[in-house]
Amino acid sequence: MRPFSYEVAASPAGAARAVASRPGAKFIAGGTNLLDLMKLEIETPVHLVDLQGLGLDRIERTAEGGLRIGALVSNTDLAADATVRRHYGVLSRAIVAGASGQLRNKATTAGNLLQRTRCPYFYDTNQPCNKRAPGSGCAAIGGVSRQLGVVGVSESCIATYPGDMAVALRVLDATVETIGADGDRRTIPIGAFHRLPGSTPHVENALRPAELITAVLLPPPLGGIHLYRKVRDRASYAFALVSVAAVIQRDRGGRVAIGGIAPRPWRSEAADAALGRGAGAVAQRLLEGATPTGDNAYKLTLVERTLAATIAEARAA
């Protein structure tokens, strides 16, 4: 790990100003992803601004009837919150499906959203990777791609977004609240937060330089059956090959979002509208324009089968 300097932020705006004033500076919260990347010299910040102690670790009701989840709320606390479990069950289930208990104790809401891909070529600094070194190429294209993306990918990158929590937030239509170095605040719909790779796969989200996530906002609760189903290579502590976040209504309507297949949590309103026609119709809408490789074409079938199992479970509840 390369040497770096360190400071503890006194306020959210102050943290943003500190990062803006030091080229190469980064925020650190739980550090469960950043520190690993620093050890591998994939991330090489010269200065870290610690966000702990900023009062961003609370879950509060909003005037609109939803929830405001502070950026530093741990994954464990969010999944265990009584209101989240009762009214946003898909979110609680998705979080518990991710990582290990130890990591969930430390990982934060904002950090979870910002975790970087687990593409093996991104982690191997001897291989070209446009996410890690823009313009160097993508070793995954033509390489081993069993775990990588089938939709939303580009000629520059076929990596997937690895998280579980964001898939549930996508189905819930969450909003990300931020503050900039100038003190300006804004909100970003979760559907617009993670960027598709195009020709700039290193630009992974809609945040501006030195912009800090302060909270995630949930709208009023959705009725229906909340489910999260994750297909992975082993029973615990593994990233999804395919995952399904679903809120299924009694009238056969609802919403679904898919993880493990794209550079961001994948959802289509046209697919939601097809729920009453079965998993095949939903999968067809979700996978329009898919460009799988020989290694990961199985994911097309796996999406439909995982959707079918999730919808059947919801109908039987």
CSV table of C-alpha atoms in Angstrom, one decimal:
chain,number,residue,atom,x,y,z
A,1,MET,CA,0.0,0.0,0.0
A,2,ARG,CA,1.3,3.4,-0.9
A,3,PRO,CA,1.7,6.1,1.7
A,4,PHE,CA,-1.2,8.5,2.2
A,5,SER,CA,-2.2,11.3,4.5
A,6,TYR,CA,-5.4,11.3,6.6
A,7,GLU,CA,-7.9,13.6,8.2
A,8,VAL,CA,-11.2,13.3,10.0
A,9,ALA,CA,-14.0,15.4,8.5
A,10,ALA,CA,-15.9,17.8,10.7
A,11,SER,CA,-19.0,18.2,8.5
A,12,PRO,CA,-20.4,16.8,5.2
A,13,ALA,CA,-19.6,20.0,3.3
A,14,GLY,CA,-16.2,20.1,4.9
A,15,ALA,CA,-15.5,16.6,3.8
A,16,ALA,CA,-16.4,17.5,0.2
A,17,ARG,CA,-14.2,20.6,0.4
A,18,ALA,CA,-11.3,18.6,1.7
A,19,VAL,CA,-11.5,16.1,-1.2
A,20,ALA,CA,-11.9,18.9,-3.7
A,21,SER,CA,-8.8,20.7,-2.4
A,22,ARG,CA,-6.5,17.7,-2.7
A,23,PRO,CA,-6.0,16.1,-6.1
A,24,GLY,CA,-6.0,12.4,-5.6
A,25,ALA,CA,-8.0,12.5,-2.3
A,26,LYS,CA,-10.8,10.1,-1.5
A,27,PHE,CA,-13.5,9.7,1.1
A,28,ILE,CA,-13.3,6.7,3.4
A,29,ALA,CA,-16.2,5.2,5.5
A,30,GLY,CA,-16.2,1.5,6.3
A,31,GLY,CA,-13.4,0.9,3.8
A,32,THR,CA,-14.4,-2.7,3.1
A,33,ASN,CA,-13.8,-2.2,-0.7
A,34,LEU,CA,-11.4,0.8,-0.8
A,35,LEU,CA,-8.7,-0.7,1.5
A,36,ASP,CA,-8.6,-3.9,-0.5
A,37,LEU,CA,-8.1,-1.9,-3.7
A,38,MET,CA,-5.4,0.2,-2.0
A,39,LYS,CA,-3.5,-2.9,-1.0
A,40,LEU,CA,-3.5,-4.1,-4.6
A,41,GLU,CA,-2.6,-0.6,-5.8
A,42,ILE,CA,-5.7,-0.4,-8.0
A,43,GLU,CA,-6.7,2.6,-5.9
A,44,THR,CA,-3.9,4.9,-4.9
A,45,PRO,CA,-5.3,7.9,-3.0
A,46,VAL,CA,-2.8,10.4,-1.7
A,47,HIS,CA,-5.1,11.6,1.1
A,48,LEU,CA,-8.1,10.0,2.9
A,49,VAL,CA,-11.0,12.0,4.4
A,50,ASP,CA,-12.7,9.9,7.2
A,51,LEU,CA,-16.4,10.4,7.3
A,52,GLN,CA,-17.1,8.6,10.6
A,53,GLY,CA,-18.7,10.9,13.2
A,54,LEU,CA,-20.6,13.1,10.8
A,55,GLY,CA,-24.1,12.1,12.1
A,56,LEU,CA,-25.0,10.3,8.9
A,57,ASP,CA,-25.7,7.0,10.7
A,58,ARG,CA,-29.5,7.4,11.4
A,59,ILE,CA,-32.6,6.1,9.8
A,60,GLU,CA,-35.5,8.6,9.9
A,61,ARG,CA,-39.0,8.8,8.6
A,62,THR,CA,-39.7,11.5,6.0
A,63,ALA,CA,-42.6,13.8,5.8
A,64,GLU,CA,-43.8,12.0,2.6
A,65,GLY,CA,-44.1,8.7,4.5
A,66,GLY,CA,-40.8,7.2,3.4
A,67,LEU,CA,-37.4,6.7,5.0
A,68,ARG,CA,-34.2,8.7,4.9
A,69,ILE,CA,-31.2,6.3,5.4
A,70,GLY,CA,-28.0,8.1,6.4
A,71,ALA,CA,-25.0,7.3,4.2
A,72,LEU,CA,-23.1,5.8,7.1
A,73,VAL,CA,-25.8,3.5,8.4
A,74,SER,CA,-24.2,0.0,8.4
A,75,ASN,CA,-25.6,-2.8,6.3
A,76,THR,CA,-26.3,-4.7,9.5
A,77,ASP,CA,-28.3,-1.9,11.1
A,78,LEU,CA,-30.2,-1.2,7.9
A,79,ALA,CA,-31.2,-4.8,7.3
A,80,ALA,CA,-32.2,-5.2,11.0
A,81,ASP,CA,-34.3,-2.0,11.2
A,82,ALA,CA,-37.9,-2.9,12.2
A,83,THR,CA,-39.5,-0.5,9.6
A,84,VAL,CA,-37.2,-1.7,6.8
A,85,ARG,CA,-38.0,-5.3,7.6
A,86,ARG,CA,-41.8,-4.6,7.8
A,87,HIS,CA,-42.3,-2.3,4.9
A,88,TYR,CA,-39.2,-2.7,2.7
A,89,GLY,CA,-38.6,-6.4,3.0
A,90,VAL,CA,-36.8,-6.7,-0.4
A,91,LEU,CA,-34.1,-4.4,0.9
A,92,SER,CA,-33.5,-6.3,4.1
A,93,ARG,CA,-33.4,-9.6,2.2
A,94,ALA,CA,-31.0,-8.3,-0.4
A,95,ILE,CA,-28.5,-6.9,2.2
A,96,VAL,CA,-28.5,-10.1,4.2
A,97,ALA,CA,-27.8,-12.0,1.0
A,98,GLY,CA,-24.6,-10.0,0.5
A,99,ALA,CA,-21.1,-10.4,1.9
A,100,SER,CA,-20.5,-11.9,5.4
A,101,GLY,CA,-21.8,-10.8,8.8
A,102,GLN,CA,-18.4,-9.2,9.7
A,103,LEU,CA,-18.4,-7.2,6.5
A,104,ARG,CA,-22.0,-6.1,6.9
A,105,ASN,CA,-21.2,-4.8,10.4
A,106,LYS,CA,-18.6,-2.4,8.8
A,107,ALA,CA,-19.9,-1.7,5.3
A,108,THR,CA,-22.0,1.5,4.9
A,109,THR,CA,-25.0,2.4,2.8
A,110,ALA,CA,-23.2,4.8,0.6
A,111,GLY,CA,-20.1,2.6,0.3
A,112,ASN,CA,-22.2,-0.3,-0.8
A,113,LEU,CA,-23.6,1.8,-3.6
A,114,LEU,CA,-20.1,2.8,-4.7
A,115,GLN,CA,-18.4,-0.6,-4.5
A,116,ARG,CA,-16.4,-1.4,-7.7
A,117,THR,CA,-16.7,-4.4,-10.0
A,118,ARG,CA,-15.3,-7.8,-9.0
A,119,CYS,CA,-14.3,-8.5,-12.6
A,120,PRO,CA,-11.1,-10.6,-12.3
A,121,TYR,CA,-9.3,-8.6,-15.0
A,122,PHE,CA,-10.0,-5.4,-13.1
A,123,TYR,CA,-8.2,-6.9,-10.1
A,124,ASP,CA,-5.3,-8.3,-12.1
A,125,THR,CA,-3.0,-5.3,-12.7
A,126,ASN,CA,-1.0,-7.3,-15.3
A,127,GLN,CA,-4.1,-7.3,-17.5
A,128,PRO,CA,-5.5,-4.4,-19.6
A,129,CYS,CA,-8.7,-2.9,-18.1
A,130,ASN,CA,-10.5,0.2,-19.2
A,131,LYS,CA,-12.0,0.7,-15.8
A,132,ARG,CA,-8.6,0.6,-14.1
A,133,ALA,CA,-6.5,2.2,-16.8
A,134,PRO,CA,-8.7,4.1,-19.4
A,135,GLY,CA,-7.8,3.3,-23.0
A,136,SER,CA,-5.8,0.2,-22.1
A,137,GLY,CA,-8.4,-2.3,-23.5
A,138,CYS,CA,-10.6,-4.9,-22.0
A,139,ALA,CA,-9.0,-8.3,-21.3
A,140,ALA,CA,-12.4,-9.8,-20.4
A,141,ILE,CA,-13.6,-9.5,-24.0
A,142,GLY,CA,-12.2,-12.7,-25.5
A,143,GLY,CA,-11.2,-13.9,-22.0
A,144,VAL,CA,-12.9,-15.9,-19.3
A,145,SER,CA,-16.3,-14.2,-18.9
A,146,ARG,CA,-18.5,-16.6,-17.1
A,147,GLN,CA,-19.4,-14.2,-14.3
A,148,LEU,CA,-19.6,-11.0,-16.5
A,149,GLY,CA,-22.3,-9.0,-18.2
A,150,VAL,CA,-24.8,-9.9,-20.9
A,151,VAL,CA,-26.7,-6.7,-21.2
A,152,GLY,CA,-25.9,-3.0,-21.0
A,153,VAL,CA,-22.2,-3.8,-21.8
A,154,SER,CA,-20.1,-2.2,-24.5
A,155,GLU,CA,-17.0,-2.8,-26.7
A,156,SER,CA,-15.0,-1.2,-23.9
A,157,CYS,CA,-16.2,-3.2,-20.9
A,158,ILE,CA,-18.3,-6.2,-20.0
A,159,ALA,CA,-17.9,-6.0,-16.2
A,160,THR,CA,-21.0,-6.2,-13.9
A,161,TYR,CA,-22.0,-4.2,-10.9
A,162,PRO,CA,-21.5,-6.6,-8.0
A,163,GLY,CA,-23.8,-5.4,-5.2
A,164,ASP,CA,-27.1,-6.7,-3.9
A,165,MET,CA,-28.5,-3.7,-1.9
A,166,ALA,CA,-28.6,-1.5,-5.0
A,167,VAL,CA,-30.7,-4.0,-6.9
A,168,ALA,CA,-33.4,-3.8,-4.2
A,169,LEU,CA,-33.1,0.0,-4.1
A,170,ARG,CA,-33.7,0.0,-7.9
A,171,VAL,CA,-36.9,-1.9,-7.5
A,172,LEU,CA,-38.0,0.5,-4.7
A,173,ASP,CA,-37.2,3.6,-6.8
A,174,ALA,CA,-34.9,5.1,-4.2
A,175,THR,CA,-33.1,8.4,-4.5
A,176,VAL,CA,-29.5,9.3,-3.7
A,177,GLU,CA,-29.0,12.6,-1.8
A,178,THR,CA,-25.6,14.4,-2.1
A,179,ILE,CA,-23.7,17.5,-1.1
A,180,GLY,CA,-20.9,19.1,-3.1
A,181,ALA,CA,-17.8,21.1,-2.1
A,182,ASP,CA,-19.8,24.3,-2.7
A,183,GLY,CA,-22.5,23.2,-0.3
A,184,ASP,CA,-25.0,22.6,-3.0
A,185,ARG,CA,-27.3,19.6,-2.5
A,186,ARG,CA,-29.0,17.5,-5.1
A,187,THR,CA,-30.9,14.2,-5.5
A,188,ILE,CA,-30.2,11.6,-8.1
A,189,PRO,CA,-32.8,8.8,-8.9
A,190,ILE,CA,-31.2,5.4,-8.3
A,191,GLY,CA,-32.0,4.5,-11.9
A,192,ALA,CA,-29.7,7.3,-13.1
A,193,PHE,CA,-27.0,6.8,-10.5
A,194,HIS,CA,-24.9,4.0,-12.0
A,195,ARG,CA,-23.6,4.7,-15.5
A,196,LEU,CA,-23.4,2.3,-18.4
A,197,PRO,CA,-19.8,1.8,-19.7
A,198,GLY,CA,-20.1,3.1,-23.2
A,199,SER,CA,-16.6,4.3,-24.2
A,200,THR,CA,-15.8,5.5,-20.6
A,201,PRO,CA,-16.2,2.6,-18.3
A,202,HIS,CA,-14.1,4.3,-15.6
A,203,VAL,CA,-16.9,6.8,-15.1
A,204,GLU,CA,-19.1,4.5,-13.0
A,205,ASN,CA,-21.7,6.8,-11.5
A,206,ALA,CA,-23.4,10.2,-11.7
A,207,LEU,CA,-21.4,11.8,-8.9
A,208,ARG,CA,-19.5,15.0,-9.6
A,209,PRO,CA,-15.9,15.4,-8.5
A,210,ALA,CA,-15.7,15.5,-4.6
A,211,GLU,CA,-19.5,15.1,-4.3
A,212,LEU,CA,-20.5,13.2,-1.2
A,213,ILE,CA,-23.5,10.9,-0.7
A,214,THR,CA,-25.3,12.0,2.5
A,215,ALA,CA,-28.4,9.7,2.4
A,216,VAL,CA,-30.6,7.4,0.4
A,217,LEU,CA,-34.3,8.3,0.3
A,218,LEU,CA,-37.0,5.6,0.1
A,219,PRO,CA,-40.5,6.6,-1.1
A,220,PRO,CA,-43.6,5.4,0.9
A,221,PRO,CA,-43.8,1.6,1.2
A,222,LEU,CA,-45.0,-0.6,-1.7
A,223,GLY,CA,-47.6,-3.2,-0.8
A,224,GLY,CA,-47.2,-6.7,-2.0
A,225,ILE,CA,-44.8,-9.6,-1.6
A,226,HIS,CA,-41.2,-8.6,-1.3
A,227,LEU,CA,-38.6,-11.2,-2.3
A,228,TYR,CA,-34.9,-11.3,-3.2
A,229,ARG,CA,-33.5,-14.5,-4.8
A,230,LYS,CA,-29.8,-14.8,-5.4
A,231,VAL,CA,-28.1,-17.5,-7.5
A,232,ARG,CA,-24.4,-17.9,-6.8
A,233,ASP,CA,-21.7,-20.5,-6.9
A,234,ARG,CA,-21.8,-21.3,-3.2
A,235,ALA,CA,-24.3,-20.8,-0.4
A,236,SER,CA,-22.7,-17.8,1.2
A,237,TYR,CA,-20.3,-14.9,0.7
A,238,ALA,CA,-20.3,-15.0,-3.1
A,239,PHE,CA,-21.4,-12.5,-5.7
A,240,ALA,CA,-24.5,-13.1,-7.8
A,241,LEU,CA,-24.5,-14.9,-11.1
A,242,VAL,CA,-28.1,-13.7,-11.3
A,243,SER,CA,-30.3,-12.1,-8.7
A,244,VAL,CA,-33.9,-11.0,-8.7
A,245,ALA,CA,-35.4,-8.2,-6.5
A,246,ALA,CA,-39.1,-8.4,-6.7
A,247,VAL,CA,-42.2,-6.7,-5.3
A,248,ILE,CA,-45.2,-8.6,-6.6
A,249,GLN,CA,-48.8,-7.3,-6.2
A,250,ARG,CA,-51.9,-9.4,-5.5
A,251,ASP,CA,-53.3,-8.2,-8.9
A,252,ARG,CA,-50.4,-9.9,-10.6
A,253,GLY,CA,-48.6,-6.6,-11.2
A,254,GLY,CA,-45.4,-5.5,-9.6
A,255,ARG,CA,-41.7,-4.7,-10.2
A,256,VAL,CA,-38.5,-6.6,-10.7
A,257,ALA,CA,-34.9,-5.7,-11.0
A,258,ILE,CA,-32.0,-8.0,-11.9
A,259,GLY,CA,-28.5,-8.2,-10.5
A,260,GLY,CA,-25.4,-10.0,-11.8
A,261,ILE,CA,-26.0,-9.4,-15.5
A,262,ALA,CA,-25.2,-5.7,-16.2
A,263,PRO,CA,-22.9,-2.8,-15.3
A,264,ARG,CA,-25.8,-1.5,-13.0
A,265,PRO,CA,-28.9,-3.0,-11.4
A,266,TRP,CA,-31.1,-3.8,-14.4
A,267,ARG,CA,-34.7,-2.9,-14.6
A,268,SER,CA,-37.2,-2.2,-17.4
A,269,GLU,CA,-40.6,-0.7,-16.9
A,270,ALA,CA,-41.7,-2.6,-20.0
A,271,ALA,CA,-40.7,-5.8,-18.2
A,272,ASP,CA,-42.7,-4.8,-15.1
A,273,ALA,CA,-45.8,-4.4,-17.3
A,274,ALA,CA,-45.3,-7.9,-18.6
A,275,LEU,CA,-45.4,-9.6,-15.2
A,276,GLY,CA,-48.9,-10.8,-15.7
A,277,ARG,CA,-47.8,-12.8,-18.7
A,278,GLY,CA,-45.2,-14.8,-17.0
A,279,ALA,CA,-41.4,-15.1,-16.5
A,280,GLY,CA,-40.7,-15.7,-20.2
A,281,ALA,CA,-42.3,-12.4,-21.2
A,282,VAL,CA,-40.5,-10.5,-18.4
A,283,ALA,CA,-37.1,-12.0,-19.3
A,284,GLN,CA,-37.6,-11.2,-23.0
A,285,ARG,CA,-38.2,-7.5,-22.2
A,286,LEU,CA,-35.3,-7.4,-19.7
A,287,LEU,CA,-32.8,-9.0,-22.0
A,288,GLU,CA,-33.6,-7.1,-25.2
A,289,GLY,CA,-30.3,-6.2,-26.9
A,290,ALA,CA,-28.3,-8.8,-24.9
A,291,THR,CA,-24.9,-9.6,-26.2
A,292,PRO,CA,-23.7,-12.6,-24.2
A,293,THR,CA,-20.3,-14.3,-24.7
A,294,GLY,CA,-19.9,-18.1,-25.2
A,295,ASP,CA,-19.0,-18.3,-21.5
A,296,ASN,CA,-22.0,-16.4,-20.0
A,297,ALA,CA,-24.9,-17.1,-22.4
A,298,TYR,CA,-26.3,-19.5,-19.8
A,299,LYS,CA,-27.3,-16.3,-17.9
A,300,LEU,CA,-30.1,-15.7,-20.3
A,301,THR,CA,-31.8,-19.0,-19.3
A,302,LEU,CA,-30.8,-18.4,-15.7
A,303,VAL,CA,-32.6,-15.1,-15.6
A,304,GLU,CA,-35.9,-16.6,-16.8
A,305,ARG,CA,-35.7,-19.5,-14.4
A,306,THR,CA,-34.8,-17.3,-11.4
A,307,LEU,CA,-37.7,-15.0,-12.3
A,308,ALA,CA,-40.1,-18.0,-12.6
A,309,ALA,CA,-39.1,-19.3,-9.2
A,310,THR,CA,-39.4,-15.8,-7.6
A,311,ILE,CA,-42.8,-15.2,-9.2
A,312,ALA,CA,-44.1,-18.6,-8.2
A,313,GLU,CA,-42.9,-18.1,-4.6
A,314,ALA,CA,-44.8,-14.7,-4.5
A,315,ARG,CA,-48.0,-16.2,-6.0
A,316,ALA,CA,-47.9,-19.0,-3.4
A,317,ALA,CA,-47.4,-16.6,-0.4
